[in-house]
Short mmCIF file of C-alpha atoms in Angstrom, two decimals:
data_model
loop_
_atom_site.label_atom_id
_atom_site.label_comp_id
_atom_site.label_asym_id
_atom_site.label_seq_id
_atom_site.Cartn_x
_atom_site.Cartn_y
_atom_site.Cartn_z
CA MET A 1 0.00 0.00 0.00
CA ARG A 2 1.47 3.33 -1.05
CA LYS A 3 1.70 6.20 1.31
CA SER A 4 -0.11 9.36 0.51
CA ARG A 5 2.11 12.03 -0.93
CA HIS A 6 0.92 14.45 1.71
CA SER A 7 1.05 12.15 4.64
CA GLY A 8 4.77 12.91 5.37
CA CYS A 9 4.43 16.72 5.45
CA GLY A 10 4.51 18.39 8.92
CA ARG A 11 2.76 21.54 10.10
CA GLN A 12 4.09 24.97 9.06
CA ALA A 13 5.96 26.80 11.96
CA GLY A 14 4.98 30.43 13.07
CA PHE A 15 4.27 32.89 15.99
CA THR A 16 1.17 32.38 17.95
CA LEU A 17 -0.82 35.39 19.09
CA VAL A 18 0.57 35.01 22.61
CA GLU A 19 4.12 34.92 21.37
CA LEU A 20 3.48 37.91 19.16
CA GLY A 21 1.98 39.83 22.08
CA VAL A 22 4.92 39.05 24.31
CA SER A 23 7.31 40.17 21.59
CA LEU A 24 5.46 43.44 21.16
CA VAL A 25 5.49 44.05 24.91
CA LEU A 26 9.22 43.41 25.05
CA MET A 27 9.81 45.71 22.12
CA GLY A 28 7.71 48.38 23.81
CA VAL A 29 9.64 48.04 27.05
CA LEU A 30 12.91 48.24 25.15
CA ALA A 31 11.66 51.27 23.26
CA LEU A 32 10.60 52.99 26.49
CA ALA A 33 13.92 52.14 28.08
CA PHE A 34 15.74 53.50 25.05
CA VAL A 35 13.67 56.69 25.10
CA ALA A 36 14.27 57.11 28.83
CA TYR A 37 17.97 56.47 28.38
CA TRP A 38 18.10 58.86 25.45
CA ARG A 39 16.28 61.52 27.43
CA MET A 40 18.55 61.11 30.44
CA SER A 41 21.60 61.14 28.22
CA ALA A 42 20.35 64.18 26.33
CA GLN A 43 19.54 65.98 29.58
CA GLU A 44 22.96 65.13 30.97
CA LYS A 45 24.64 66.42 27.84
CA ALA A 46 22.47 69.53 27.92
CA THR A 47 23.30 70.05 31.60
CA VAL A 48 27.02 69.81 30.92
CA ALA A 49 26.74 72.08 27.88
CA ASP A 50 24.67 74.65 29.79
CA ARG A 51 27.05 74.52 32.74
CA ASP A 52 29.97 75.20 30.43
CA LEU A 53 28.08 77.99 28.68
CA LEU A 54 27.14 79.60 32.00
CA ALA A 55 30.78 79.46 33.11
CA VAL A 56 31.88 81.11 29.86
CA THR A 57 29.18 83.72 30.31
CA GLU A 58 30.26 84.47 33.88
CA ARG A 59 33.85 85.02 32.79
CA ALA A 60 32.66 87.27 29.97
CA VAL A 61 30.55 89.41 32.31
CA VAL A 62 33.39 89.73 34.84
CA GLY A 63 35.79 90.65 32.05
CA PHE A 64 33.34 93.26 30.78
CA ALA A 65 33.15 94.76 34.27
CA HIS A 66 36.95 94.92 34.45
CA ALA A 67 37.09 96.76 31.13
CA ARG A 68 34.01 99.01 31.41
CA PHE A 69 33.71 99.44 35.20
CA ARG A 70 30.09 98.25 35.09
CA LEU A 71 27.94 95.26 34.26
CA PRO A 72 26.44 94.94 30.79
CA CYS A 73 22.81 95.92 30.44
CA PRO A 74 20.35 93.19 29.39
CA ALA A 75 19.49 92.86 25.71
CA ARG A 76 15.91 93.40 24.62
CA ASP A 77 15.99 90.47 22.18
CA GLN A 78 18.11 87.53 21.10
CA ALA A 79 20.18 89.76 18.79
CA GLY A 80 22.43 90.18 21.81
CA ASP A 81 23.06 93.94 21.89
CA GLU A 82 22.82 95.49 25.36
CA ASP A 83 20.03 97.99 25.91
CA CYS A 84 20.56 100.38 28.82
CA THR A 85 17.44 102.48 28.19
CA GLY A 86 14.59 102.57 30.64
CA GLY A 87 16.51 101.01 33.51
CA ARG A 88 16.14 97.53 32.03
CA GLN A 89 17.05 94.91 34.65
CA VAL A 90 15.98 91.65 33.01
CA GLY A 91 16.23 90.54 29.41
CA PHE A 92 18.32 88.36 27.16
CA LEU A 93 22.04 87.91 27.55
CA PRO A 94 23.88 90.61 25.55
CA TRP A 95 26.11 87.97 24.00
CA ARG A 96 27.12 90.14 21.06
CA THR A 97 28.21 92.96 23.38
CA LEU A 98 30.09 90.46 25.52
CA GLY A 99 31.64 88.70 22.56
CA VAL A 100 30.36 85.23 23.52
CA ALA A 101 30.75 83.19 20.35
CA ASP A 102 28.09 80.57 21.00
CA ALA A 103 24.81 80.32 19.12
CA ARG A 104 23.01 79.16 22.28
CA ALA A 105 23.99 82.31 24.18
CA GLY A 106 21.13 84.25 22.60
CA THR A 107 18.59 82.05 24.38
CA LEU A 108 19.95 82.78 27.86
CA MET A 109 18.06 85.05 30.24
CA TYR A 110 20.14 87.70 32.01
CA GLY A 111 19.53 90.07 34.91
CA ALA A 112 21.66 92.85 36.43
CA TYR A 113 21.26 94.59 39.79
CA ARG A 114 20.23 98.19 39.21
CA ALA A 115 19.33 100.57 42.04
CA PRO A 116 20.18 104.11 40.85
CA ARG A 117 20.35 107.17 43.11
CA ALA A 118 20.39 110.19 40.82
CA ASP A 119 19.99 112.61 43.73
CA GLN A 120 22.98 111.17 45.63
CA PRO A 121 25.51 109.70 43.18
CA TRP A 122 27.82 108.62 46.00
CA LEU A 123 25.07 106.20 47.11
CA ASP A 124 24.25 104.92 43.61
CA MET A 125 23.98 101.13 43.25
CA ASP A 126 23.20 100.78 39.55
CA LEU A 127 25.81 98.17 38.63
CA ALA A 128 25.10 98.63 34.92
CA GLN A 129 26.17 102.28 34.98
CA ALA A 130 29.76 103.57 35.20
CA LEU A 131 29.67 106.45 37.67
CA ASP A 132 32.08 108.36 39.92
CA ARG A 133 30.68 106.99 43.19
CA LEU A 134 33.68 106.73 45.47
CA ARG A 135 34.07 110.15 47.03
CA PRO A 136 36.46 109.97 49.97
CA ALA A 137 35.90 112.60 52.63
CA PHE A 138 38.92 114.75 51.80
CA THR A 139 39.53 117.76 54.03
CA VAL A 140 38.56 121.17 52.69
CA GLY A 141 40.60 124.26 53.48
CA LEU A 142 41.77 125.24 56.94
CA PRO A 143 40.75 124.19 59.47
CA PRO A 144 40.03 120.68 58.08
CA VAL A 145 36.30 120.02 57.96
CA LEU A 146 34.56 116.89 56.74
CA PRO A 147 32.01 118.17 54.23
CA ALA A 148 28.38 117.17 54.49
CA THR A 149 28.53 116.16 50.82
CA PRO A 150 31.54 114.00 49.90
CA LEU A 151 33.77 115.56 47.28
CA ALA A 152 33.62 114.33 43.71
CA LEU A 153 36.58 114.22 41.39
CA ASN A 154 36.85 117.22 39.14
CA PRO A 155 36.48 116.25 36.39
CA PRO A 156 34.58 113.09 37.39
CA ASN A 157 36.30 109.86 36.47
CA ALA A 158 34.60 106.49 36.87
CA ASN A 159 36.88 103.51 37.35
CA LEU A 160 36.95 100.09 38.94
CA LEU A 161 37.09 101.59 42.43
CA ASP A 162 33.65 103.09 41.86
CA PHE A 163 32.27 99.74 40.71
CA CYS A 164 33.76 98.01 43.75
CA TYR A 165 32.27 100.68 45.97
CA ALA A 166 28.85 100.12 44.39
CA LEU A 167 29.18 96.40 45.18
CA THR A 168 29.89 97.29 48.81
CA LEU A 169 26.89 99.61 48.96
CA ALA A 170 24.60 97.02 47.38
CA SER A 171 25.74 94.22 49.68
CA ASN A 172 24.90 96.37 52.72
CA ALA A 173 21.65 97.80 51.36
CA PRO A 174 18.30 96.83 52.90
CA ALA A 175 16.09 94.38 51.04
CA ASP A 176 14.60 95.86 47.87
CA GLY A 177 12.07 93.79 45.97
CA SER A 178 12.30 96.08 42.95
CA ALA A 179 15.97 95.19 42.39
CA LEU A 180 17.39 91.91 41.13
CA GLY A 181 17.22 88.98 43.51
CA VAL A 182 16.87 85.21 43.78
CA VAL A 183 14.66 83.05 45.98
CA ASP A 184 16.52 80.27 47.76
CA ALA A 185 15.17 76.74 47.73
CA ASN A 186 15.04 76.49 51.50
CA ALA A 187 12.29 76.19 54.04
CA ASP A 188 11.49 79.89 54.30
CA ALA A 189 12.12 80.63 50.59
CA SER A 190 14.04 83.78 51.49
CA ARG A 191 14.85 86.32 48.80
CA ARG A 192 18.33 87.81 48.54
CA ALA A 193 19.81 90.36 46.20
CA VAL A 194 22.59 89.34 43.79
CA ALA A 195 24.88 91.19 41.40
CA PHE A 196 23.76 89.41 38.23
CA THR A 197 22.05 86.24 37.08
CA VAL A 198 22.12 84.12 33.94
CA ALA A 199 19.51 81.41 33.34
CA ALA A 200 19.44 78.62 30.78
CA ALA A 201 16.16 76.94 29.88
CA GLY A 202 16.11 73.17 30.19
CA LEU A 203 16.02 70.74 27.29
CA LEU A 204 12.25 70.44 27.58
CA ASP A 205 9.48 72.73 28.71
CA ALA A 206 9.24 70.87 32.00
CA ASP A 207 6.13 72.63 33.29
CA GLY A 208 4.40 72.47 29.89
CA ASP A 209 3.22 76.09 29.85
CA GLY A 210 4.67 76.90 26.44
CA ASN A 211 7.48 79.02 27.91
CA PRO A 212 10.89 77.35 27.64
CA PHE A 213 11.78 78.77 31.05
CA ASP A 214 10.29 77.29 34.19
CA GLY A 215 9.80 78.50 37.73
CA ARG A 216 10.34 82.16 38.49
CA GLN A 217 12.31 82.68 35.29
CA ALA A 218 9.06 82.29 33.35
CA SER A 219 7.67 85.48 34.93
CA ALA A 220 10.87 87.43 35.59
CA SER A 221 10.90 90.96 34.16
CA SER A 222 12.36 94.38 34.87
CA ALA A 223 9.29 95.11 36.99
CA PHE A 224 9.61 91.80 38.88
CA PRO A 225 13.32 90.90 38.69
CA THR A 226 13.25 87.66 40.63
CA PHE A 227 14.94 84.39 39.62
CA ASP A 228 15.16 80.99 41.23
CA ALA A 229 18.39 80.38 43.08
CA ALA A 230 20.94 77.97 41.69
CA ASN A 231 20.17 75.51 44.49
CA ARG A 232 16.63 74.76 43.30
CA PRO A 233 16.65 71.06 42.44
CA LEU A 234 15.48 69.70 39.09
CA SER A 235 12.04 68.12 39.05
CA GLY A 236 9.27 67.05 36.73
CA GLY A 237 8.14 70.65 36.40
CA TYR A 238 11.49 72.41 36.55
CA ASP A 239 14.68 71.88 34.57
CA ASP A 240 16.23 75.37 34.31
CA ARG A 241 19.82 76.03 35.30
CA VAL A 242 20.60 79.36 36.96
CA LEU A 243 23.87 81.13 37.64
CA ALA A 244 23.51 83.73 40.41
CA VAL A 245 26.61 85.72 41.40
CA PRO A 246 26.38 87.40 44.84
CA PHE A 247 27.95 90.77 45.52
CA ASN A 248 30.69 89.37 47.74
CA ALA A 249 31.66 86.75 45.16
CA LEU A 250 31.95 89.37 42.41
CA PHE A 251 33.81 91.65 44.85
CA ALA A 252 36.37 88.88 45.35
CA GLN A 253 36.62 88.08 41.64
CA MET A 254 37.29 91.74 40.88
CA GLN A 255 39.97 91.80 43.63
CA CYS A 256 38.37 94.90 45.09
CA GLY A 257 39.34 94.51 48.74
CA GLN A 258 42.93 95.70 48.86
CA ALA A 259 42.62 98.59 46.43
CA LEU A 260 39.34 99.87 47.84
CA SER A 261 40.68 99.71 51.39
CA ALA A 262 43.82 101.62 50.46
CA VAL A 263 42.22 104.33 48.35
CA SER A 264 39.04 104.91 50.32
CA HIS A 265 40.54 104.62 53.80
CA SER A 266 44.33 104.52 54.15
CA HIS A 267 45.16 107.22 51.61
CA VAL A 268 42.38 109.49 52.78
CA ASN A 269 43.23 108.98 56.43
CA ALA A 270 46.84 109.94 55.70
CA ALA A 271 45.69 113.04 53.82
CA THR A 272 43.35 114.01 56.65
CA ALA A 273 46.05 113.44 59.26
CA ALA A 274 48.50 115.59 57.29
CA ALA A 275 45.94 118.38 56.96
CA SER A 276 45.14 118.14 60.68
CA LEU A 277 48.85 118.31 61.55
CA GLN A 278 49.28 121.34 59.33
CA GLN A 279 46.37 123.08 61.02
CA ALA A 280 47.72 122.15 64.45
CA LEU A 281 51.05 123.76 63.56
CA VAL A 282 49.24 126.88 62.35
CA ASP A 283 47.38 127.04 65.67
CA TYR A 284 50.63 126.44 67.58
CA LYS A 285 52.33 129.26 65.68
CA ARG A 286 49.47 131.57 66.57
CA GLN A 287 49.77 130.60 70.22
CA LEU A 288 53.50 131.32 70.13
CA GLU A 289 52.84 134.68 68.50
CA ILE A 290 50.36 135.48 71.27
CA ALA A 291 52.96 134.40 73.84
CA ALA A 292 55.49 136.71 72.16
CA LEU A 293 53.01 139.58 72.33
CA LEU A 294 52.39 138.86 76.01
CA ALA A 295 56.14 138.74 76.60
CA GLY A 296 56.45 142.12 74.89
CA ALA A 297 53.72 143.44 77.13
CA GLY A 298 55.65 142.03 80.09
CA VAL A 299 58.77 143.92 79.01
CA ALA A 300 56.76 147.10 78.70
CA SER A 301 55.18 146.53 82.11
CA ALA A 302 58.58 145.82 83.69
CA THR A 303 60.02 148.94 82.09
CA ALA A 304 57.14 150.94 83.51
CA GLY A 305 57.85 149.38 86.90
CA VAL A 306 61.49 150.43 86.72
CA LEU A 307 60.48 153.96 85.76
CA SER A 308 57.91 154.06 88.55
CA ALA A 309 60.42 152.79 91.11
CA SER A 310 63.00 155.30 89.85
CA ALA A 311 60.49 158.09 90.23
CA GLY A 312 59.73 156.91 93.74
CA LEU A 313 63.44 156.85 94.55
CA ALA A 314 63.86 160.36 93.22
CA SER A 315 60.93 161.50 95.31
CA ALA A 316 62.37 159.80 98.38
CA VAL A 317 65.77 161.42 97.79
CA ALA A 318 64.07 164.80 97.47
CA ALA A 319 62.14 164.18 100.67
CA SER A 320 65.36 163.16 102.38
CA ALA A 321 67.03 166.41 101.25
CA ASN A 322 64.08 168.38 102.59
CA ALA A 323 64.38 166.54 105.89
CA VAL A 324 68.10 167.35 106.12
CA ALA A 325 67.45 171.00 105.35
CA PHE A 326 64.63 171.16 107.87
CA THR A 327 66.82 169.56 110.52
CA ILE A 328 69.57 172.12 109.87
CA LEU A 329 67.11 175.00 110.07
CA THR A 330 65.79 173.74 113.38
CA TYR A 331 69.29 173.24 114.73
CA GLY A 332 68.70 169.51 115.11
CA SER A 333 65.43 169.72 116.97
CA ALA A 334 63.57 168.08 114.01
CA ALA A 335 66.11 165.32 113.51
CA GLY A 336 63.30 162.75 113.87
CA VAL A 337 62.10 163.40 110.32
CA MET A 338 65.40 162.09 108.93
CA ALA A 339 64.69 158.44 109.73
CA PRO A 340 61.51 158.09 107.61
CA ALA A 341 63.15 159.94 104.74
CA VAL A 342 66.15 157.64 104.79
CA ALA A 343 63.88 154.57 105.03
CA ALA A 344 61.94 155.79 101.98
CA VAL A 345 65.16 156.14 100.03
CA VAL A 346 66.22 152.60 100.96
CA SER A 347 62.76 151.18 100.11
CA ASN A 348 62.60 152.85 96.71
CA THR A 349 66.15 151.77 95.94
CA ALA A 350 65.08 148.15 96.56
CA ALA A 351 62.02 148.69 94.36
CA VAL A 352 64.23 149.96 91.55
CA ALA A 353 66.46 146.89 91.85
CA ALA A 354 63.47 144.52 91.85
CA SER A 355 61.92 146.25 88.85
CA ALA A 356 65.22 146.05 87.01
CA GLY A 357 65.35 142.29 87.70
CA THR A 358 61.80 141.85 86.46
CA LEU A 359 62.65 143.81 83.33
CA ALA A 360 65.64 141.58 82.67
CA LEU A 361 63.51 138.42 83.01
CA SER A 362 60.83 139.90 80.74
CA VAL A 363 63.42 140.68 78.09
CA VAL A 364 64.71 137.08 78.23
CA ALA A 365 61.13 135.73 77.97
CA LYS A 366 60.45 137.97 74.98
CA GLN A 367 63.61 136.79 73.24
CA GLU A 368 62.66 133.12 73.85
CA ALA A 369 59.12 133.66 72.54
CA ASP A 370 60.47 135.33 69.40
CA ARG A 371 62.91 132.46 68.89
CA ARG A 372 60.11 129.87 69.08
CA VAL A 373 58.00 131.80 66.60
CA THR A 374 60.95 131.93 64.22
CA GLU A 375 61.54 128.18 64.55
CA VAL A 376 57.92 127.17 63.91
CA VAL A 377 57.45 129.24 60.74
CA PRO A 378 59.28 126.79 58.42
CA LEU A 379 57.48 123.86 60.06
CA VAL A 380 54.14 125.42 59.14
CA THR A 381 55.30 125.95 55.56
CA ASP A 382 56.69 122.42 55.22
CA SER A 383 53.58 120.82 56.74
CA ALA A 384 51.36 122.72 54.30
CA THR A 385 53.46 121.47 51.38
CA LEU A 386 53.36 117.91 52.70
CA ALA A 387 49.60 117.99 53.30
CA THR A 388 49.00 119.30 49.79
CA ALA A 389 51.19 116.58 48.28
CA ILE A 390 49.52 113.75 50.22
CA ASP A 391 46.07 115.09 49.35
CA ALA A 392 47.04 115.25 45.67
CA ASP A 393 48.38 111.68 45.77
CA ALA A 394 45.20 110.40 47.41
CA ARG A 395 43.05 112.10 44.78
CA THR A 396 45.28 110.71 42.04
CA ALA A 397 44.82 107.20 43.43
CA ASP A 398 41.06 107.70 43.41
CA ASN A 399 41.26 109.05 39.88
CA LEU A 400 43.42 106.27 38.45
CA GLY A 401 41.66 103.35 40.13
CA PHE A 402 43.27 99.96 39.61
#
């Protein structure tokens, strides 16, 4: 019996629906894992790239401040040209003004601390304006008087000292919600002022509101210049990266401490001390001149005393002669009047001697007073020259900056 030609053929192999479903699930899991890995990798790369860009930007801003004695103003658009009109505090990074050669720099948000004081320039804290702020309290004229209004340079000359001084003023200023600040990611969410901020939007619009920036950056403006602090952690609704430079950090980067201390304190203190010494010598000279005048008056008084005593002696001698004549006329019966007359002569002779001694002492005192006046005159002249030179050097240091 022959076998059927089809009897030896087996079933055709293939995926069952279960196997196909499992395969699709595995492929989906792998796809999700790949997407998650890609997203994490992309975010990590973006984080590194943004961190590097923010570091480059910080160096550019600090370099700009070194060269221009101010911070750059924010740009109004991504073209990157600074716009200092209208007191703009928040805008785009002025990358073109800064010379940051990175296409991504135009997307960065930038804020600068600006708190102008047009009525009192020496208290101005607009860090985006170069201004002659540092006005040390130089002495004015003689006697030295600290003016109610600190002296400005004439002509005014803004330099790095003035920028450093503005940083000092801003760091000590009371809280001002209308000036640039950041909100810390701590329990009380405290707000603190900073010199400048730069923010980079995350890879994705994490909060999904259509604005690439999240958190406080999404609503930051010149009217409400508040950013999130750099310590705000990333989350499902926040993936911005913020660089916030405090006043003290910028003060240190600019190396302000030594120069500002020397020019605003040490040099001025030396100038003030020199002016005070010069005035003290002027006063001392006047006192010596008064002493010389008094000594001259003493000589005149002693001379008058000698003359008065001499006149008294002459009168006593005359009285004695009268007494002798009277005694002779009375044949000695009035000899008693001789004793008082002789005593008067002796007394007036002693008065003449005492007055002569006083006159001699007065003449010596007058000569000593005149000598002291003569000696102090060149000291007054030299101290005035020295005070003028120190004052000029202190003003030059303020003018040149560092």
